[in-house]
mmCIF file of C-alpha atoms in Angstrom:
data_model
loop_
_atom_site.group_PDB
_atom_site.id
_atom_site.type_symbol
_atom_site.label_atom_id
_atom_site.label_comp_id
_atom_site.label_asym_id
_atom_site.label_seq_id
_atom_site.Cartn_x
_atom_site.Cartn_y
_atom_site.Cartn_z
ATOM 1 C CA UNK A 1 16.122 33.696 -45.045
ATOM 2 C CA UNK A 2 17.298 35.904 -47.917
ATOM 3 C CA UNK A 3 19.604 34.287 -50.491
ATOM 4 C CA UNK A 4 22.152 36.973 -49.980
ATOM 5 C CA UNK A 5 22.356 36.032 -46.381
ATOM 6 C CA UNK A 6 22.907 32.415 -47.170
ATOM 7 C CA UNK A 7 25.583 32.808 -49.814
ATOM 8 C CA UNK A 8 29.158 33.624 -48.524
ATOM 9 C CA UNK A 9 30.136 35.672 -51.587
ATOM 10 C CA UNK A 10 28.883 36.775 -55.026
ATOM 11 C CA UNK A 11 31.233 34.585 -56.967
ATOM 12 C CA UNK A 12 30.614 30.924 -56.857
ATOM 13 C CA UNK A 13 31.632 27.627 -58.708
ATOM 14 C CA UNK A 14 29.297 26.014 -61.205
ATOM 15 C CA UNK A 15 30.107 22.311 -61.226
ATOM 16 C CA UNK A 16 28.665 21.208 -64.507
ATOM 17 C CA UNK A 17 32.092 20.852 -66.196
ATOM 18 C CA UNK A 18 33.026 18.283 -63.529
ATOM 19 C CA UNK A 19 30.440 16.058 -65.029
ATOM 20 C CA UNK A 20 32.566 15.772 -68.218
ATOM 21 C CA UNK A 21 30.604 18.470 -69.961
ATOM 22 C CA UNK A 22 31.580 18.366 -73.640
ATOM 23 C CA UNK A 23 34.798 16.460 -72.943
ATOM 24 C CA UNK A 24 36.304 13.709 -70.794
ATOM 25 C CA UNK A 25 37.999 15.533 -68.012
ATOM 26 C CA UNK A 26 40.857 13.596 -66.169
ATOM 27 C CA UNK A 27 39.974 12.924 -62.490
ATOM 28 C CA UNK A 28 43.049 14.686 -61.214
ATOM 29 C CA UNK A 29 42.318 17.794 -63.333
ATOM 30 C CA UNK A 30 38.651 17.859 -61.861
ATOM 31 C CA UNK A 31 39.858 17.582 -58.313
ATOM 32 C CA UNK A 32 42.551 20.090 -58.879
ATOM 33 C CA UNK A 33 40.015 22.613 -60.187
ATOM 34 C CA UNK A 34 37.851 22.399 -57.014
ATOM 35 C CA UNK A 35 40.963 22.504 -54.848
ATOM 36 C CA UNK A 36 42.095 25.703 -56.754
ATOM 37 C CA UNK A 37 38.667 27.222 -56.236
ATOM 38 C CA UNK A 38 38.924 26.539 -52.605
ATOM 39 C CA UNK A 39 42.353 28.018 -52.227
ATOM 40 C CA UNK A 40 41.156 31.065 -54.119
ATOM 41 C CA UNK A 41 38.511 31.682 -51.499
ATOM 42 C CA UNK A 42 35.400 30.367 -53.217
ATOM 43 C CA UNK A 43 32.985 28.991 -50.762
ATOM 44 C CA UNK A 44 29.722 28.541 -52.893
ATOM 45 C CA UNK A 45 29.412 25.431 -55.034
ATOM 46 C CA UNK A 46 26.525 24.459 -57.199
ATOM 47 C CA UNK A 47 25.910 20.996 -58.423
ATOM 48 C CA UNK A 48 23.268 18.570 -59.760
ATOM 49 C CA UNK A 49 22.739 14.878 -60.243
ATOM 50 C CA UNK A 50 22.233 15.574 -63.916
ATOM 51 C CA UNK A 51 25.833 16.649 -64.501
ATOM 52 C CA UNK A 52 27.400 13.375 -65.782
ATOM 53 C CA UNK A 53 24.806 11.239 -64.061
ATOM 54 C CA UNK A 54 26.269 11.919 -60.535
ATOM 55 C CA UNK A 55 29.856 12.355 -61.676
ATOM 56 C CA UNK A 56 30.057 16.121 -60.831
ATOM 57 C CA UNK A 57 28.705 15.420 -57.278
ATOM 58 C CA UNK A 58 31.055 12.577 -56.758
ATOM 59 C CA UNK A 59 34.089 14.523 -57.787
ATOM 60 C CA UNK A 60 33.044 17.601 -55.697
ATOM 61 C CA UNK A 61 32.348 15.395 -52.740
ATOM 62 C CA UNK A 62 35.754 13.910 -52.981
ATOM 63 C CA UNK A 63 37.409 17.283 -53.332
ATOM 64 C CA UNK A 64 35.625 18.934 -50.443
ATOM 65 C CA UNK A 65 35.287 16.081 -47.927
ATOM 66 C CA UNK A 66 38.207 17.238 -45.812
ATOM 67 C CA UNK A 67 37.148 20.892 -45.699
ATOM 68 C CA UNK A 68 35.308 22.425 -42.707
ATOM 69 C CA UNK A 69 31.504 21.889 -43.628
ATOM 70 C CA UNK A 70 30.460 25.085 -41.824
ATOM 71 C CA UNK A 71 32.734 27.230 -44.043
ATOM 72 C CA UNK A 72 31.032 26.637 -47.427
ATOM 73 C CA UNK A 73 27.607 26.518 -49.115
ATOM 74 C CA UNK A 74 26.261 23.667 -51.368
ATOM 75 C CA UNK A 75 23.345 23.985 -53.761
ATOM 76 C CA UNK A 76 22.118 20.920 -55.683
ATOM 77 C CA UNK A 77 19.112 19.961 -57.679
ATOM 78 C CA UNK A 78 16.312 17.494 -57.839
ATOM 79 C CA UNK A 79 14.154 16.142 -60.682
ATOM 80 C CA UNK A 80 16.383 13.191 -61.525
ATOM 81 C CA UNK A 81 17.216 9.977 -59.880
ATOM 82 C CA UNK A 82 20.487 8.219 -60.828
ATOM 83 C CA UNK A 83 20.272 4.474 -60.868
ATOM 84 C CA UNK A 84 23.047 1.874 -60.462
ATOM 85 C CA UNK A 85 22.109 0.297 -63.641
ATOM 86 C CA UNK A 86 23.621 1.550 -66.903
ATOM 87 C CA UNK A 87 22.058 2.664 -70.184
ATOM 88 C CA UNK A 88 23.107 3.636 -73.676
ATOM 89 C CA UNK A 89 24.069 7.184 -73.204
ATOM 90 C CA UNK A 90 23.467 7.984 -76.890
ATOM 91 C CA UNK A 91 19.798 7.173 -76.516
ATOM 92 C CA UNK A 92 19.055 9.744 -73.798
ATOM 93 C CA UNK A 93 16.661 12.591 -74.711
ATOM 94 C CA UNK A 94 18.071 15.727 -73.040
ATOM 95 C CA UNK A 95 16.082 18.204 -75.130
ATOM 96 C CA UNK A 96 18.166 21.114 -76.243
ATOM 97 C CA UNK A 97 20.995 20.061 -74.053
ATOM 98 C CA UNK A 98 21.548 17.155 -76.491
ATOM 99 C CA UNK A 99 24.584 15.129 -75.703
ATOM 100 C CA UNK A 100 26.344 17.682 -73.627
ATOM 101 C CA UNK A 101 27.159 14.974 -70.914
ATOM 102 C CA UNK A 102 27.811 12.176 -73.442
ATOM 103 C CA UNK A 103 31.265 11.660 -71.615
ATOM 104 C CA UNK A 104 29.488 11.314 -68.158
ATOM 105 C CA UNK A 105 28.755 8.048 -66.322
ATOM 106 C CA UNK A 106 26.488 5.669 -68.148
ATOM 107 C CA UNK A 107 24.175 5.243 -65.164
ATOM 108 C CA UNK A 108 20.476 5.265 -66.036
ATOM 109 C CA UNK A 109 18.895 8.741 -65.369
ATOM 110 C CA UNK A 110 15.240 8.715 -64.487
ATOM 111 C CA UNK A 111 13.367 12.063 -64.602
ATOM 112 C CA UNK A 112 10.965 12.389 -61.623
ATOM 113 C CA UNK A 113 9.540 15.470 -59.978
ATOM 114 C CA UNK A 114 7.392 13.637 -57.362
ATOM 115 C CA UNK A 115 7.423 14.195 -53.627
ATOM 116 C CA UNK A 116 9.076 10.903 -52.778
ATOM 117 C CA UNK A 117 11.568 11.202 -55.637
ATOM 118 C CA UNK A 118 12.647 14.589 -54.416
ATOM 119 C CA UNK A 119 13.460 13.246 -50.990
ATOM 120 C CA UNK A 120 15.333 10.306 -52.572
ATOM 121 C CA UNK A 121 17.294 12.631 -54.861
ATOM 122 C CA UNK A 122 18.467 14.661 -51.946
ATOM 123 C CA UNK A 123 19.395 11.555 -49.953
ATOM 124 C CA UNK A 124 21.521 10.252 -52.891
ATOM 125 C CA UNK A 125 23.054 13.635 -53.450
ATOM 126 C CA UNK A 126 24.246 13.736 -49.831
ATOM 127 C CA UNK A 127 26.003 10.442 -50.301
ATOM 128 C CA UNK A 128 27.707 11.429 -53.411
ATOM 129 C CA UNK A 129 28.718 14.854 -51.882
ATOM 130 C CA UNK A 130 29.952 13.324 -48.660
ATOM 131 C CA UNK A 131 27.906 15.664 -46.572
ATOM 132 C CA UNK A 132 24.986 15.488 -44.176
ATOM 133 C CA UNK A 133 23.212 18.553 -45.560
ATOM 134 C CA UNK A 134 22.910 21.008 -48.318
ATOM 135 C CA UNK A 135 21.830 24.593 -47.933
ATOM 136 C CA UNK A 136 19.850 25.194 -51.285
ATOM 137 C CA UNK A 137 17.866 22.810 -53.543
ATOM 138 C CA UNK A 138 16.663 23.827 -57.012
ATOM 139 C CA UNK A 139 14.117 21.972 -59.051
ATOM 140 C CA UNK A 140 16.016 21.233 -62.275
ATOM 141 C CA UNK A 141 15.227 21.755 -65.927
ATOM 142 C CA UNK A 142 11.480 22.279 -65.384
ATOM 143 C CA UNK A 143 11.158 24.123 -68.678
ATOM 144 C CA UNK A 144 10.492 23.855 -72.350
ATOM 145 C CA UNK A 145 14.145 23.535 -73.442
ATOM 146 C CA UNK A 146 14.220 20.055 -71.858
ATOM 147 C CA UNK A 147 10.577 18.972 -71.979
ATOM 148 C CA UNK A 148 9.107 20.738 -75.043
ATOM 149 C CA UNK A 149 5.380 20.624 -75.110
ATOM 150 C CA UNK A 150 5.307 18.518 -72.014
ATOM 151 C CA UNK A 151 6.817 21.127 -69.756
ATOM 152 C CA UNK A 152 3.613 22.411 -68.243
ATOM 153 C CA UNK A 153 2.550 18.860 -67.316
ATOM 154 C CA UNK A 154 5.916 18.293 -65.690
ATOM 155 C CA UNK A 155 5.530 21.750 -63.893
ATOM 156 C CA UNK A 156 2.162 20.406 -62.493
ATOM 157 C CA UNK A 157 3.913 17.260 -61.301
ATOM 158 C CA UNK A 158 6.484 19.283 -59.470
ATOM 159 C CA UNK A 159 3.901 21.687 -58.070
ATOM 160 C CA UNK A 160 2.238 18.672 -56.389
ATOM 161 C CA UNK A 161 5.373 16.898 -55.439
ATOM 162 C CA UNK A 162 8.820 18.579 -55.365
ATOM 163 C CA UNK A 163 7.563 22.044 -54.344
ATOM 164 C CA UNK A 164 5.656 20.668 -51.446
ATOM 165 C CA UNK A 165 8.566 18.454 -50.283
ATOM 166 C CA UNK A 166 11.096 21.379 -50.426
ATOM 167 C CA UNK A 167 8.574 23.796 -48.795
ATOM 168 C CA UNK A 168 8.446 21.302 -45.887
ATOM 169 C CA UNK A 169 12.233 20.742 -45.682
ATOM 170 C CA UNK A 170 12.799 24.642 -45.659
ATOM 171 C CA UNK A 171 10.238 25.202 -43.049
ATOM 172 C CA UNK A 172 11.707 22.375 -40.928
ATOM 173 C CA UNK A 173 15.052 23.835 -41.148
ATOM 174 C CA UNK A 174 16.507 20.848 -43.088
ATOM 175 C CA UNK A 175 17.419 23.173 -46.037
ATOM 176 C CA UNK A 176 17.728 27.040 -45.993
ATOM 177 C CA UNK A 177 16.101 27.779 -49.399
ATOM 178 C CA UNK A 178 14.705 26.257 -52.578
ATOM 179 C CA UNK A 179 13.491 27.362 -55.956
ATOM 180 C CA UNK A 180 13.972 26.584 -59.726
ATOM 181 C CA UNK A 181 17.149 25.885 -61.519
ATOM 182 C CA UNK A 182 16.178 26.566 -65.251
ATOM 183 C CA UNK A 183 17.546 27.885 -68.525
ATOM 184 C CA UNK A 184 14.199 29.766 -69.273
ATOM 185 C CA UNK A 185 12.324 32.593 -67.759
ATOM 186 C CA UNK A 186 8.680 31.387 -68.119
ATOM 187 C CA UNK A 187 8.822 28.765 -65.205
ATOM 188 C CA UNK A 188 10.036 31.325 -62.801
ATOM 189 C CA UNK A 189 7.323 33.760 -64.044
ATOM 190 C CA UNK A 190 4.601 31.104 -63.288
ATOM 191 C CA UNK A 191 6.040 30.102 -59.881
ATOM 192 C CA UNK A 192 6.180 33.684 -58.708
ATOM 193 C CA UNK A 193 2.466 34.019 -59.429
ATOM 194 C CA UNK A 194 1.483 30.790 -57.760
ATOM 195 C CA UNK A 195 -0.339 30.791 -54.439
ATOM 196 C CA UNK A 196 1.051 28.250 -52.083
ATOM 197 C CA UNK A 197 4.629 27.305 -52.593
ATOM 198 C CA UNK A 198 7.052 29.877 -51.442
ATOM 199 C CA UNK A 199 10.285 29.724 -53.206
ATOM 200 C CA UNK A 200 13.336 31.755 -51.924
ATOM 201 C CA UNK A 201 15.648 31.716 -54.864
ATOM 202 C CA UNK A 202 16.186 30.820 -58.521
ATOM 203 C CA UNK A 203 19.169 29.768 -60.551
ATOM 204 C CA UNK A 204 18.690 31.159 -64.013
ATOM 205 C CA UNK A 205 21.275 29.963 -66.354
ATOM 206 C CA UNK A 206 21.993 31.863 -69.692
ATOM 207 C CA UNK A 207 18.993 34.254 -69.354
ATOM 208 C CA UNK A 208 20.658 37.175 -67.584
ATOM 209 C CA UNK A 209 23.861 37.564 -69.482
ATOM 210 C CA UNK A 210 25.439 40.281 -71.503
ATOM 211 C CA UNK A 211 24.180 38.484 -74.599
ATOM 212 C CA UNK A 212 20.684 37.633 -73.461
ATOM 213 C CA UNK A 213 18.852 39.450 -70.740
ATOM 214 C CA UNK A 214 15.805 41.401 -72.110
ATOM 215 C CA UNK A 215 13.035 38.960 -71.051
ATOM 216 C CA UNK A 216 14.460 38.281 -67.636
ATOM 217 C CA UNK A 217 14.892 41.992 -67.060
ATOM 218 C CA UNK A 218 11.265 42.710 -67.851
ATOM 219 C CA UNK A 219 9.397 39.567 -66.494
ATOM 220 C CA UNK A 220 11.630 38.295 -63.472
ATOM 221 C CA UNK A 221 14.079 40.640 -61.959
ATOM 222 C CA UNK A 222 11.674 43.239 -60.748
ATOM 223 C CA UNK A 223 9.324 40.861 -58.945
ATOM 224 C CA UNK A 224 12.233 39.015 -57.554
ATOM 225 C CA UNK A 225 13.574 42.219 -56.068
ATOM 226 C CA UNK A 226 10.188 43.335 -54.979
ATOM 227 C CA UNK A 227 9.588 39.982 -52.935
ATOM 228 C CA UNK A 228 13.056 40.060 -51.398
ATOM 229 C CA UNK A 229 14.176 36.884 -53.106
ATOM 230 C CA UNK A 230 17.410 36.205 -55.119
ATOM 231 C CA UNK A 231 18.767 34.987 -58.368
ATOM 232 C CA UNK A 232 21.858 33.023 -58.989
ATOM 233 C CA UNK A 233 23.126 33.610 -62.543
ATOM 234 C CA UNK A 234 24.511 30.552 -64.185
ATOM 235 C CA UNK A 235 26.317 30.350 -67.560
ATOM 236 C CA UNK A 236 27.489 34.074 -67.342
ATOM 237 C CA UNK A 237 29.641 33.556 -70.445
ATOM 238 C CA UNK A 238 26.753 32.060 -72.566
ATOM 239 C CA UNK A 239 28.207 28.503 -72.941
ATOM 240 C CA UNK A 240 31.497 30.331 -73.765
ATOM 241 C CA UNK A 241 30.300 32.379 -76.823
ATOM 242 C CA UNK A 242 31.009 35.614 -74.903
ATOM 243 C CA UNK A 243 34.638 34.775 -74.388
ATOM 244 C CA UNK A 244 35.376 33.529 -77.832
ATOM 245 C CA UNK A 245 34.078 29.902 -77.671
ATOM 246 C CA UNK A 246 32.064 28.313 -80.380
ATOM 247 C CA UNK A 247 28.949 27.511 -78.534
ATOM 248 C CA UNK A 248 25.893 29.443 -77.406
ATOM 249 C CA UNK A 249 23.205 27.646 -75.328
ATOM 250 C CA UNK A 250 24.947 24.231 -75.865
ATOM 251 C CA UNK A 251 24.947 24.618 -79.666
ATOM 252 C CA UNK A 252 27.036 26.362 -82.254
ATOM 253 C CA UNK A 253 26.663 30.140 -81.993
ATOM 254 C CA UNK A 254 24.650 31.722 -84.750
ATOM 255 C CA UNK A 255 26.144 34.611 -86.998
ATOM 256 C CA UNK A 256 23.888 37.019 -85.088
ATOM 257 C CA UNK A 257 25.411 35.956 -81.769
ATOM 258 C CA UNK A 258 28.924 36.065 -83.146
ATOM 259 C CA UNK A 259 28.412 39.603 -84.524
ATOM 260 C CA UNK A 260 27.197 40.742 -81.185
ATOM 261 C CA UNK A 261 30.104 39.236 -79.433
ATOM 262 C CA UNK A 262 32.513 40.959 -81.920
ATOM 263 C CA UNK A 263 30.861 44.291 -81.304
ATOM 264 C CA UNK A 264 31.176 44.071 -77.486
ATOM 265 C CA UNK A 265 34.780 42.874 -77.804
ATOM 266 C CA UNK A 266 35.703 45.715 -80.014
ATOM 267 C CA UNK A 267 34.538 48.216 -77.334
ATOM 268 C CA UNK A 268 36.197 46.129 -74.563
ATOM 269 C CA UNK A 269 39.480 46.118 -76.375
ATOM 270 C CA UNK A 270 39.344 49.790 -76.786
ATOM 271 C CA UNK A 271 38.893 50.270 -72.926
ATOM 272 C CA UNK A 272 41.221 47.439 -71.935
ATOM 273 C CA UNK A 273 38.388 45.448 -70.472
ATOM 274 C CA UNK A 274 38.397 41.604 -70.428
ATOM 275 C CA UNK A 275 35.191 39.933 -71.816
ATOM 276 C CA UNK A 276 34.942 37.742 -68.631
ATOM 277 C CA UNK A 277 34.979 40.853 -66.426
ATOM 278 C CA UNK A 278 32.248 42.448 -68.617
ATOM 279 C CA UNK A 279 30.106 39.330 -68.394
ATOM 280 C CA UNK A 280 30.324 38.640 -64.712
ATOM 281 C CA UNK A 281 29.947 42.276 -63.654
ATOM 282 C CA UNK A 282 27.017 42.928 -65.901
ATOM 283 C CA UNK A 283 25.116 40.133 -64.409
ATOM 284 C CA UNK A 284 26.098 41.126 -60.793
ATOM 285 C CA UNK A 285 24.843 44.738 -61.343
ATOM 286 C CA UNK A 286 21.241 43.871 -61.111
ATOM 287 C CA UNK A 287 20.020 44.081 -57.449
ATOM 288 C CA UNK A 288 18.172 40.805 -57.818
ATOM 289 C CA UNK A 289 21.356 38.928 -58.509
ATOM 290 C CA UNK A 290 22.959 37.406 -55.358
ATOM 291 C CA UNK A 291 25.733 35.438 -57.017
ATOM 292 C CA UNK A 292 27.159 34.326 -60.350
ATOM 293 C CA UNK A 293 28.557 30.916 -60.927
ATOM 294 C CA UNK A 294 30.816 30.451 -64.005
ATOM 295 C CA UNK A 295 31.777 26.795 -64.608
ATOM 296 C CA UNK A 296 35.405 25.738 -64.685
ATOM 297 C CA UNK A 297 37.039 22.496 -65.660
ATOM 298 C CA UNK A 298 40.705 23.495 -65.482
ATOM 299 C CA UNK A 299 42.484 25.049 -62.467
ATOM 300 C CA UNK A 300 43.729 28.152 -64.514
ATOM 301 C CA UNK A 301 40.114 29.191 -65.270
ATOM 302 C CA UNK A 302 39.473 29.861 -61.507
ATOM 303 C CA UNK A 303 42.183 32.579 -61.470
ATOM 304 C CA UNK A 304 40.734 34.209 -64.520
ATOM 305 C CA UNK A 305 37.171 34.190 -62.976
ATOM 306 C CA UNK A 306 38.531 35.727 -59.762
ATOM 307 C CA UNK A 307 40.507 38.408 -61.677
ATOM 308 C CA UNK A 308 37.359 39.150 -63.768
ATOM 309 C CA UNK A 309 35.271 39.534 -60.606
ATOM 310 C CA UNK A 310 37.750 42.025 -59.166
ATOM 311 C CA UNK A 311 38.687 43.993 -62.375
ATOM 312 C CA UNK A 312 38.061 47.664 -62.362
ATOM 313 C CA UNK A 313 36.120 48.526 -65.486
ATOM 314 C CA UNK A 314 35.935 52.105 -66.499
ATOM 315 C CA UNK A 315 32.464 53.810 -66.559
ATOM 316 C CA UNK A 316 33.267 54.870 -70.230
ATOM 317 C CA UNK A 317 33.079 51.233 -71.331
ATOM 318 C CA UNK A 318 29.535 50.751 -70.067
ATOM 319 C CA UNK A 319 28.541 54.192 -71.541
ATOM 320 C CA UNK A 320 29.747 53.034 -74.959
ATOM 321 C CA UNK A 321 28.019 49.642 -74.656
ATOM 322 C CA UNK A 322 24.776 51.426 -73.700
ATOM 323 C CA UNK A 323 25.141 54.038 -76.524
ATOM 324 C CA UNK A 324 25.816 51.153 -79.090
ATOM 325 C CA UNK A 325 22.519 49.443 -78.075
ATOM 326 C CA UNK A 326 24.223 46.318 -76.940
ATOM 327 C CA UNK A 327 22.435 46.212 -73.571
ATOM 328 C CA UNK A 328 18.717 46.787 -72.836
ATOM 329 C CA UNK A 329 18.041 50.490 -72.042
ATOM 330 C CA UNK A 330 16.635 49.442 -68.695
ATOM 331 C CA UNK A 331 19.440 47.170 -67.654
ATOM 332 C CA UNK A 332 21.328 48.251 -64.391
ATOM 333 C CA UNK A 333 24.980 48.777 -65.218
ATOM 334 C CA UNK A 334 27.882 48.607 -62.698
ATOM 335 C CA UNK A 335 28.677 51.933 -61.073
#
């Protein structure tokens, strides 16, 4: 089934902030954020065990457990098992993601892309999410930003384990789709060229945004479109850098990135365009993109995202962005 036929809309909810991403979020604020998203009509929710060592799934499960299950779609991820025993959070090696979830639960996180661990991970996620099924499963962080030089070996582990398990679950109708949930383009390139596993979708975070889209545009999007698959774009605001935040890719933004943001914002201000609208609508303009999932940890952010999704952006803004060389010449732009 095509991803666009599974997802209820093009604007979804990224749950990473619910796992206490960057800060300790009060329980009531986290639950109110999900409730606000629901009341705003959002019906696609993406999650992962990695987000706060299960905290994001627990919170989302609590917030959604009274909602009609046939009215919304959940995607979650595999590759990590969350144990009951605790560990020193400061000693975790999360690659380039560092201590982004330092405020999450202290439960021990075990990285495992094997067949059996994949089934176990889904079983555990269902319990935390208070549901009996999820529609989409992504194999999480199977890339160099998390694993460094080991990433190819981990990819092979998943190819012989997680991929086969998810292929089976999809073919049996237990899930509707599976693929990779990554922050890098290369793993998707490799999987698309493999014989055997048949992914349906990809969650690509940070690599098809207004600030960074060249490699994905050349190496992934055309083939995804050709094969009738789909991409969910995560991190459309580039960890907040696009909308005035200090971080890009989970780390302080470089002067080059800040200069690029300033150039885009100057054009946006001249045309009365919000940066959130520019970010969301740029990502969605590519025909390979089925949905975009900005993350939110405060209820008021939901209204901003919905307004950005609906905002009318004048064609002159995109023409000036193109003329200024701030987007790849081949990038599709909103009509």
